[in-house]
């Protein structure tokens, strides 16, 4: 293969671009490839981890694989539409999105279906929607729009800092009524991080963080099941067949995985020893079947997507595309923190929070919302590259 052909292939795969029109590439192809890679890994692992449960529930080992495939097709179709929506439209209707998510959170409290004691889903025939997932994207769009309008007020006025925290508090109350403490933690951390990037003062953070920690401690104390989660997380082997059962089974999966894993499909823990093996604890099955090497590769892919999100956000902010910049950064923080919580819970480093592993765990709402967020990153990157290319063309020679 010639040097020219190799260079063209690399440009097509990586999506690198220069400032002249001849080498312009409209989006980050590396980000797209890594997203597809994680989605494929997720589909394979959901298929492997869900076979015993599918066989028991419907005598169909591919029950959840078929559903996951349908969700992926829906996500892909929605992505094709989302990619054509300018970021100005998301900014214009961010308040309407937030209002819609609040309305859905109220509806789920009234008519939501309950699973394992939590009312988090609205059923539409065979499909179930989890409004909590939509609330994340809606809140981050609203916060990004708010920071475009009120960034100086956030930096110089404590009330300007408290307003977005108040909006987050409304969502937090509705989510805690489900109950869903994990999503509340994600919203709280991402909101604080976004306000920090906007330039809010340190003492404001210390006050809010202190209040937040106190609130979380009280929420844990008032619910006995949350206290059991904390105690089982600290010493799971004291009650391996009771409160520590799920975590001990997860740790066994990690131990069996070793360096190279047991091989795809050869997990023992997925044979209904480990509850929620295809959802919250799919990372444990991945570690058991693919080993340390598989774990490292998946985490590197997640790290790259989050890193690129922050890079895209930084470039948009430098181009004065503030809504796009803040939104891209919030997506990167959200993606990173939710992965941290899921992996930390599976590995016994954090209490169990019931959060999915982005693009990998089974769950239609999570997959659709996370893929939509990634496509929004591609759209932000496209608009930033287009602005840079136009600026170069219009600049005097």
Short mmCIF file of C-alpha atoms in Angstrom, two decimals:
data_model
loop_
_atom_site.label_atom_id
_atom_site.label_comp_id
_atom_site.label_asym_id
_atom_site.label_seq_id
_atom_site.Cartn_x
_atom_site.Cartn_y
_atom_site.Cartn_z
CA UNK A 1 0.00 0.00 0.00
CA UNK A 2 1.37 3.42 -0.93
CA UNK A 3 2.24 6.10 1.60
CA UNK A 4 -0.57 8.28 0.24
CA UNK A 5 -3.13 5.48 0.66
CA UNK A 6 -1.91 4.81 4.21
CA UNK A 7 -2.23 8.49 5.06
CA UNK A 8 -5.74 8.65 3.61
CA UNK A 9 -6.77 5.52 5.54
CA UNK A 10 -5.42 6.95 8.78
CA UNK A 11 -7.24 10.24 8.15
CA UNK A 12 -10.51 8.38 7.50
CA UNK A 13 -10.18 6.19 10.59
CA UNK A 14 -8.95 8.81 13.01
CA UNK A 15 -10.77 11.82 11.65
CA UNK A 16 -7.80 14.16 11.97
CA UNK A 17 -8.17 17.40 10.10
CA UNK A 18 -6.30 20.49 9.09
CA UNK A 19 -7.56 24.03 8.72
CA UNK A 20 -7.79 23.98 4.93
CA UNK A 21 -10.88 22.67 3.16
CA UNK A 22 -9.05 19.86 1.36
CA UNK A 23 -8.40 18.00 4.61
CA UNK A 24 -11.59 18.93 6.50
CA UNK A 25 -13.25 16.03 8.34
CA UNK A 26 -16.63 16.99 9.81
CA UNK A 27 -16.58 14.86 12.99
CA UNK A 28 -14.34 12.91 15.33
CA UNK A 29 -14.22 9.44 13.82
CA UNK A 30 -12.07 8.04 16.63
CA UNK A 31 -14.77 8.95 19.15
CA UNK A 32 -17.33 7.26 16.90
CA UNK A 33 -15.25 4.07 16.59
CA UNK A 34 -14.71 3.82 20.35
CA UNK A 35 -18.43 4.35 20.94
CA UNK A 36 -19.28 1.58 18.49
CA UNK A 37 -16.66 -0.58 20.17
CA UNK A 38 -18.18 -0.14 23.62
CA UNK A 39 -21.68 -0.78 22.24
CA UNK A 40 -20.51 -4.02 20.60
CA UNK A 41 -18.75 -5.12 23.81
CA UNK A 42 -21.95 -4.32 25.69
CA UNK A 43 -24.13 -6.35 23.32
CA UNK A 44 -21.80 -9.36 23.52
CA UNK A 45 -21.60 -9.21 27.32
CA UNK A 46 -25.36 -8.73 27.74
CA UNK A 47 -25.92 -11.76 25.51
CA UNK A 48 -23.48 -13.84 27.54
CA UNK A 49 -24.56 -12.67 31.01
CA UNK A 50 -28.34 -12.83 30.44
CA UNK A 51 -28.66 -16.35 29.01
CA UNK A 52 -29.51 -18.13 32.30
CA UNK A 53 -32.05 -15.46 33.30
CA UNK A 54 -33.66 -15.48 29.85
CA UNK A 55 -33.89 -19.26 29.93
CA UNK A 56 -35.59 -19.18 33.33
CA UNK A 57 -38.04 -16.37 32.56
CA UNK A 58 -39.11 -17.25 29.01
CA UNK A 59 -37.22 -20.41 28.05
CA UNK A 60 -35.32 -18.25 25.57
CA UNK A 61 -31.62 -17.72 26.36
CA UNK A 62 -31.47 -14.85 23.85
CA UNK A 63 -34.45 -12.96 25.31
CA UNK A 64 -32.42 -10.03 26.62
CA UNK A 65 -30.04 -10.10 23.66
CA UNK A 66 -32.99 -9.59 21.30
CA UNK A 67 -34.31 -6.74 23.40
CA UNK A 68 -30.87 -5.16 23.59
CA UNK A 69 -30.55 -5.44 19.82
CA UNK A 70 -33.89 -3.64 19.39
CA UNK A 71 -32.74 -0.89 21.76
CA UNK A 72 -29.53 -0.51 19.77
CA UNK A 73 -31.48 -0.13 16.52
CA UNK A 74 -33.75 2.47 18.14
CA UNK A 75 -30.69 4.29 19.50
CA UNK A 76 -29.05 4.27 16.06
CA UNK A 77 -32.17 5.65 14.35
CA UNK A 78 -32.49 8.34 17.01
CA UNK A 79 -28.79 9.14 16.61
CA UNK A 80 -29.25 9.81 12.89
CA UNK A 81 -31.94 12.34 13.74
CA UNK A 82 -30.05 13.88 16.68
CA UNK A 83 -26.95 14.45 14.56
CA UNK A 84 -28.92 16.81 12.30
CA UNK A 85 -30.26 18.96 15.16
CA UNK A 86 -28.19 22.14 15.71
CA UNK A 87 -27.02 22.81 19.26
CA UNK A 88 -28.94 26.10 19.18
CA UNK A 89 -32.17 24.06 19.17
CA UNK A 90 -31.13 22.13 22.29
CA UNK A 91 -30.27 25.42 23.98
CA UNK A 92 -33.59 27.03 23.00
CA UNK A 93 -35.69 24.15 24.33
CA UNK A 94 -33.56 23.17 27.36
CA UNK A 95 -36.11 24.57 29.83
CA UNK A 96 -38.90 22.64 28.10
CA UNK A 97 -36.81 19.44 28.32
CA UNK A 98 -36.33 20.01 32.05
CA UNK A 99 -40.04 20.61 32.58
CA UNK A 100 -40.85 17.44 30.61
CA UNK A 101 -38.44 15.35 32.69
CA UNK A 102 -39.96 16.70 35.93
CA UNK A 103 -43.43 15.84 34.62
CA UNK A 104 -42.30 12.29 33.79
CA UNK A 105 -40.78 11.91 37.27
CA UNK A 106 -44.15 12.87 38.74
CA UNK A 107 -45.96 10.44 36.44
CA UNK A 108 -43.67 7.55 37.42
CA UNK A 109 -44.50 8.15 41.09
CA UNK A 110 -48.20 7.84 40.28
CA UNK A 111 -48.38 5.03 37.73
CA UNK A 112 -44.84 3.65 37.54
CA UNK A 113 -44.14 -0.06 37.60
CA UNK A 114 -42.16 -1.40 40.55
CA UNK A 115 -39.09 -3.65 40.31
CA UNK A 116 -37.24 -4.78 43.46
CA UNK A 117 -39.16 -2.26 45.54
CA UNK A 118 -38.34 0.77 43.37
CA UNK A 119 -40.87 2.56 41.12
CA UNK A 120 -38.63 3.87 38.35
CA UNK A 121 -40.27 2.76 35.10
CA UNK A 122 -43.27 3.79 33.01
CA UNK A 123 -44.60 0.86 30.99
CA UNK A 124 -45.83 1.31 27.39
CA UNK A 125 -46.84 -2.20 26.41
CA UNK A 126 -43.66 -4.28 26.13
CA UNK A 127 -41.44 -1.17 26.47
CA UNK A 128 -40.47 0.48 29.73
CA UNK A 129 -39.08 4.00 30.04
CA UNK A 130 -36.94 5.16 32.97
CA UNK A 131 -37.44 8.94 33.36
CA UNK A 132 -34.41 9.19 35.67
CA UNK A 133 -32.11 8.65 32.68
CA UNK A 134 -33.78 11.45 30.72
CA UNK A 135 -33.55 13.77 33.74
CA UNK A 136 -29.73 13.62 33.60
CA UNK A 137 -29.51 14.87 30.03
CA UNK A 138 -32.31 17.41 30.55
CA UNK A 139 -30.65 18.88 33.65
CA UNK A 140 -27.25 19.18 31.98
CA UNK A 141 -28.79 20.91 28.94
CA UNK A 142 -30.60 23.32 31.24
CA UNK A 143 -27.48 24.02 33.34
CA UNK A 144 -25.42 24.67 30.21
CA UNK A 145 -28.06 27.11 28.96
CA UNK A 146 -28.22 28.77 32.39
CA UNK A 147 -24.45 29.24 32.49
CA UNK A 148 -24.51 30.92 29.07
CA UNK A 149 -26.94 33.51 30.45
CA UNK A 150 -25.79 33.79 34.07
CA UNK A 151 -22.11 32.81 34.19
CA UNK A 152 -21.05 36.14 35.74
CA UNK A 153 -23.79 35.85 38.35
CA UNK A 154 -22.59 32.33 39.21
CA UNK A 155 -19.03 33.59 39.62
CA UNK A 156 -19.83 36.68 41.71
CA UNK A 157 -23.12 36.03 43.48
CA UNK A 158 -23.91 33.22 45.91
CA UNK A 159 -27.60 33.33 44.89
CA UNK A 160 -26.56 32.81 41.26
CA UNK A 161 -24.66 29.72 42.42
CA UNK A 162 -27.62 28.43 44.43
CA UNK A 163 -30.22 28.72 41.64
CA UNK A 164 -28.96 25.73 39.59
CA UNK A 165 -28.46 23.78 42.80
CA UNK A 166 -32.11 24.48 43.62
CA UNK A 167 -33.22 23.04 40.27
CA UNK A 168 -31.10 19.98 40.94
CA UNK A 169 -32.69 19.71 44.40
CA UNK A 170 -36.18 19.52 42.86
CA UNK A 171 -35.09 16.60 40.69
CA UNK A 172 -33.32 15.01 43.66
CA UNK A 173 -36.49 15.02 45.78
CA UNK A 174 -38.51 13.38 43.00
CA UNK A 175 -35.79 10.79 42.44
CA UNK A 176 -35.48 9.98 46.15
CA UNK A 177 -39.21 9.25 46.26
CA UNK A 178 -38.71 6.38 43.76
CA UNK A 179 -36.13 5.78 45.50
CA UNK A 180 -33.01 6.34 43.34
CA UNK A 181 -30.09 7.67 45.38
CA UNK A 182 -27.52 6.71 42.72
CA UNK A 183 -28.92 9.08 40.09
CA UNK A 184 -29.10 11.87 42.69
CA UNK A 185 -25.40 11.43 43.44
CA UNK A 186 -24.57 11.60 39.71
CA UNK A 187 -26.62 14.78 39.27
CA UNK A 188 -25.08 16.37 42.37
CA UNK A 189 -21.45 15.63 41.46
CA UNK A 190 -21.84 16.60 37.79
CA UNK A 191 -23.64 19.86 38.68
CA UNK A 192 -20.92 20.82 41.14
CA UNK A 193 -18.17 19.98 38.64
CA UNK A 194 -19.87 22.03 35.91
CA UNK A 195 -20.25 25.05 38.22
CA UNK A 196 -16.58 24.68 39.16
CA UNK A 197 -15.62 24.78 35.47
CA UNK A 198 -17.77 27.90 35.09
CA UNK A 199 -15.61 29.66 37.69
CA UNK A 200 -17.66 29.60 40.90
CA UNK A 201 -15.83 30.43 44.13
CA UNK A 202 -14.22 27.69 46.24
CA UNK A 203 -16.00 28.63 49.49
CA UNK A 204 -19.34 28.12 47.77
CA UNK A 205 -18.30 24.59 46.88
CA UNK A 206 -17.16 23.83 50.40
CA UNK A 207 -20.52 24.96 51.77
CA UNK A 208 -22.55 22.96 49.25
CA UNK A 209 -20.33 19.86 49.51
CA UNK A 210 -20.59 19.91 53.30
CA UNK A 211 -24.37 20.22 53.09
CA UNK A 212 -24.52 17.48 50.46
CA UNK A 213 -22.43 15.05 52.51
CA UNK A 214 -24.59 15.71 55.58
CA UNK A 215 -27.75 15.14 53.53
CA UNK A 216 -26.44 11.86 52.08
CA UNK A 217 -25.47 10.62 55.55
CA UNK A 218 -28.98 11.41 56.83
CA UNK A 219 -30.59 9.71 53.83
CA UNK A 220 -28.51 6.61 54.53
CA UNK A 221 -29.33 6.59 58.24
CA UNK A 222 -33.12 6.94 57.82
CA UNK A 223 -33.37 3.93 55.46
CA UNK A 224 -32.32 0.57 56.97
CA UNK A 225 -31.60 -1.00 53.57
CA UNK A 226 -29.08 1.76 52.80
CA UNK A 227 -27.35 1.16 56.15
CA UNK A 228 -27.10 -2.54 55.28
CA UNK A 229 -25.57 -1.63 51.91
CA UNK A 230 -22.89 0.47 53.61
CA UNK A 231 -22.06 -2.15 56.24
CA UNK A 232 -22.01 -4.96 53.67
CA UNK A 233 -19.73 -2.88 51.44
CA UNK A 234 -17.25 -2.40 54.30
CA UNK A 235 -17.25 -6.03 55.45
CA UNK A 236 -19.05 -8.22 52.86
CA UNK A 237 -17.54 -11.48 54.15
CA UNK A 238 -19.13 -11.06 57.59
CA UNK A 239 -22.49 -12.01 56.07
CA UNK A 240 -21.69 -13.66 52.70
CA UNK A 241 -25.14 -15.26 52.37
CA UNK A 242 -27.12 -12.22 53.56
CA UNK A 243 -26.42 -8.51 53.13
CA UNK A 244 -22.97 -9.19 51.64
CA UNK A 245 -24.11 -11.85 49.16
CA UNK A 246 -24.13 -9.77 45.97
CA UNK A 247 -20.74 -8.19 46.62
CA UNK A 248 -19.05 -11.46 47.61
CA UNK A 249 -20.32 -13.13 44.43
CA UNK A 250 -19.05 -10.15 42.41
CA UNK A 251 -15.62 -10.40 44.04
CA UNK A 252 -15.53 -14.13 43.24
CA UNK A 253 -16.13 -13.25 39.59
CA UNK A 254 -13.19 -10.85 39.64
CA UNK A 255 -11.01 -13.48 41.31
CA UNK A 256 -11.88 -16.15 38.76
CA UNK A 257 -11.11 -13.80 35.89
CA UNK A 258 -7.39 -13.57 36.70
CA UNK A 259 -5.23 -12.20 33.86
CA UNK A 260 -6.83 -13.61 30.70
CA UNK A 261 -10.26 -14.63 31.99
CA UNK A 262 -12.22 -17.85 31.75
CA UNK A 263 -13.19 -17.22 28.14
CA UNK A 264 -16.29 -15.69 26.61
CA UNK A 265 -19.40 -17.54 27.79
CA UNK A 266 -17.58 -19.50 30.51
CA UNK A 267 -18.67 -17.47 33.53
CA UNK A 268 -19.97 -19.41 36.51
CA UNK A 269 -21.29 -16.43 38.47
CA UNK A 270 -23.79 -15.56 35.73
CA UNK A 271 -25.55 -18.89 36.37
CA UNK A 272 -27.78 -16.91 38.75
CA UNK A 273 -25.24 -16.91 41.56
CA UNK A 274 -24.71 -13.16 40.99
CA UNK A 275 -27.98 -11.16 40.96
CA UNK A 276 -28.38 -8.48 38.24
CA UNK A 277 -25.50 -9.99 36.29
CA UNK A 278 -26.60 -8.42 32.99
CA UNK A 279 -27.41 -4.96 34.42
CA UNK A 280 -25.70 -3.41 37.46
CA UNK A 281 -23.00 -6.09 37.79
CA UNK A 282 -22.19 -6.79 34.17
CA UNK A 283 -18.65 -5.53 34.74
CA UNK A 284 -18.07 -8.46 37.12
CA UNK A 285 -19.04 -10.94 34.39
CA UNK A 286 -16.82 -9.07 31.94
CA UNK A 287 -13.91 -9.39 34.38
CA UNK A 288 -14.59 -13.10 34.89
CA UNK A 289 -14.79 -13.94 31.19
CA UNK A 290 -12.26 -11.50 29.70
CA UNK A 291 -9.90 -11.13 32.65
CA UNK A 292 -7.64 -8.24 33.61
CA UNK A 293 -6.75 -7.57 29.98
CA UNK A 294 -10.40 -7.16 29.01
CA UNK A 295 -11.07 -4.91 32.02
CA UNK A 296 -8.15 -2.63 31.15
CA UNK A 297 -9.14 -2.37 27.48
CA UNK A 298 -12.75 -1.49 28.30
CA UNK A 299 -11.71 1.11 30.89
CA UNK A 300 -9.27 2.64 28.38
CA UNK A 301 -12.10 2.96 25.85
CA UNK A 302 -14.28 4.64 28.48
CA UNK A 303 -11.41 6.95 29.46
CA UNK A 304 -10.84 7.96 25.84
CA UNK A 305 -14.50 8.84 25.29
CA UNK A 306 -14.56 10.95 28.47
CA UNK A 307 -11.22 12.58 27.58
CA UNK A 308 -12.43 13.45 24.08
CA UNK A 309 -15.63 14.90 25.55
CA UNK A 310 -13.58 17.27 27.71
CA UNK A 311 -11.37 18.18 24.74
CA UNK A 312 -14.41 18.90 22.56
CA UNK A 313 -15.88 21.02 25.35
CA UNK A 314 -12.65 22.98 25.80
CA UNK A 315 -12.39 23.73 22.08
CA UNK A 316 -16.02 24.86 21.94
CA UNK A 317 -15.45 27.21 24.89
CA UNK A 318 -12.37 28.66 23.19
CA UNK A 319 -14.54 29.34 20.13
CA UNK A 320 -17.09 31.07 22.40
CA UNK A 321 -19.65 28.30 21.82
CA UNK A 322 -20.42 28.31 25.52
CA UNK A 323 -23.57 26.19 25.59
CA UNK A 324 -21.89 23.48 23.52
CA UNK A 325 -18.71 23.69 25.62
CA UNK A 326 -20.45 23.38 28.98
CA UNK A 327 -22.70 20.58 27.72
CA UNK A 328 -19.76 18.58 26.31
CA UNK A 329 -17.88 18.90 29.62
CA UNK A 330 -20.96 17.83 31.59
CA UNK A 331 -21.36 14.75 29.38
CA UNK A 332 -17.70 13.84 29.92
CA UNK A 333 -18.02 14.22 33.71
CA UNK A 334 -21.31 12.29 33.75
CA UNK A 335 -19.87 9.45 31.67
CA UNK A 336 -16.75 9.23 33.84
CA UNK A 337 -18.45 9.42 37.23
CA UNK A 338 -21.19 6.91 36.40
CA UNK A 339 -18.55 4.47 35.17
CA UNK A 340 -16.53 5.05 38.34
CA UNK A 341 -19.52 4.32 40.57
CA UNK A 342 -20.55 1.18 38.64
CA UNK A 343 -17.04 -0.28 38.49
CA UNK A 344 -16.31 0.75 42.08
CA UNK A 345 -19.46 -0.98 43.32
CA UNK A 346 -18.72 -4.16 41.36
CA UNK A 347 -15.14 -4.26 42.67
CA UNK A 348 -16.14 -3.57 46.27
CA UNK A 349 -14.58 -0.09 46.44
CA UNK A 350 -17.92 1.78 46.67
CA UNK A 351 -21.40 0.94 48.01
CA UNK A 352 -23.88 -0.50 45.52
CA UNK A 353 -25.85 2.30 43.87
CA UNK A 354 -27.79 0.59 41.07
CA UNK A 355 -26.22 2.61 38.24
CA UNK A 356 -25.67 1.11 34.81
CA UNK A 357 -22.30 0.91 33.07
CA UNK A 358 -22.66 3.35 30.14
CA UNK A 359 -23.21 1.68 26.74
CA UNK A 360 -22.52 -1.77 28.21
CA UNK A 361 -25.14 -2.67 30.83
CA UNK A 362 -28.55 -3.91 29.70
CA UNK A 363 -31.18 -1.17 29.84
CA UNK A 364 -33.02 0.53 27.01
CA UNK A 365 -33.39 3.98 28.58
CA UNK A 366 -29.74 4.14 29.61
CA UNK A 367 -28.50 2.98 26.21
CA UNK A 368 -30.69 5.43 24.26
CA UNK A 369 -29.90 8.45 26.46
CA UNK A 370 -26.15 7.74 26.62
CA UNK A 371 -25.93 7.21 22.85
CA UNK A 372 -27.88 10.44 22.33
CA UNK A 373 -25.38 12.24 24.55
CA UNK A 374 -22.45 10.83 22.52
CA UNK A 375 -24.10 11.95 19.27
CA UNK A 376 -24.53 15.41 20.76
CA UNK A 377 -20.76 15.38 21.36
CA UNK A 378 -20.25 14.57 17.68
CA UNK A 379 -22.58 17.42 16.72
CA UNK A 380 -20.68 19.83 19.00
CA UNK A 381 -17.41 18.67 17.47
CA UNK A 382 -18.84 19.13 13.98
CA UNK A 383 -19.96 22.70 14.68
CA UNK A 384 -16.60 23.55 16.26
CA UNK A 385 -14.65 22.17 13.30
CA UNK A 386 -16.94 23.97 10.86
CA UNK A 387 -16.44 27.27 12.70
CA UNK A 388 -12.67 26.82 12.67
CA UNK A 389 -12.62 25.93 8.97
CA UNK A 390 -14.77 28.96 8.09
CA UNK A 391 -12.59 31.23 10.20
CA UNK A 392 -9.48 29.99 8.36
CA UNK A 393 -11.05 30.50 4.93
CA UNK A 394 -12.25 34.02 5.75
CA UNK A 395 -8.95 35.14 7.32
CA UNK A 396 -6.83 37.44 5.12
CA UNK A 397 -3.86 35.91 3.33
#
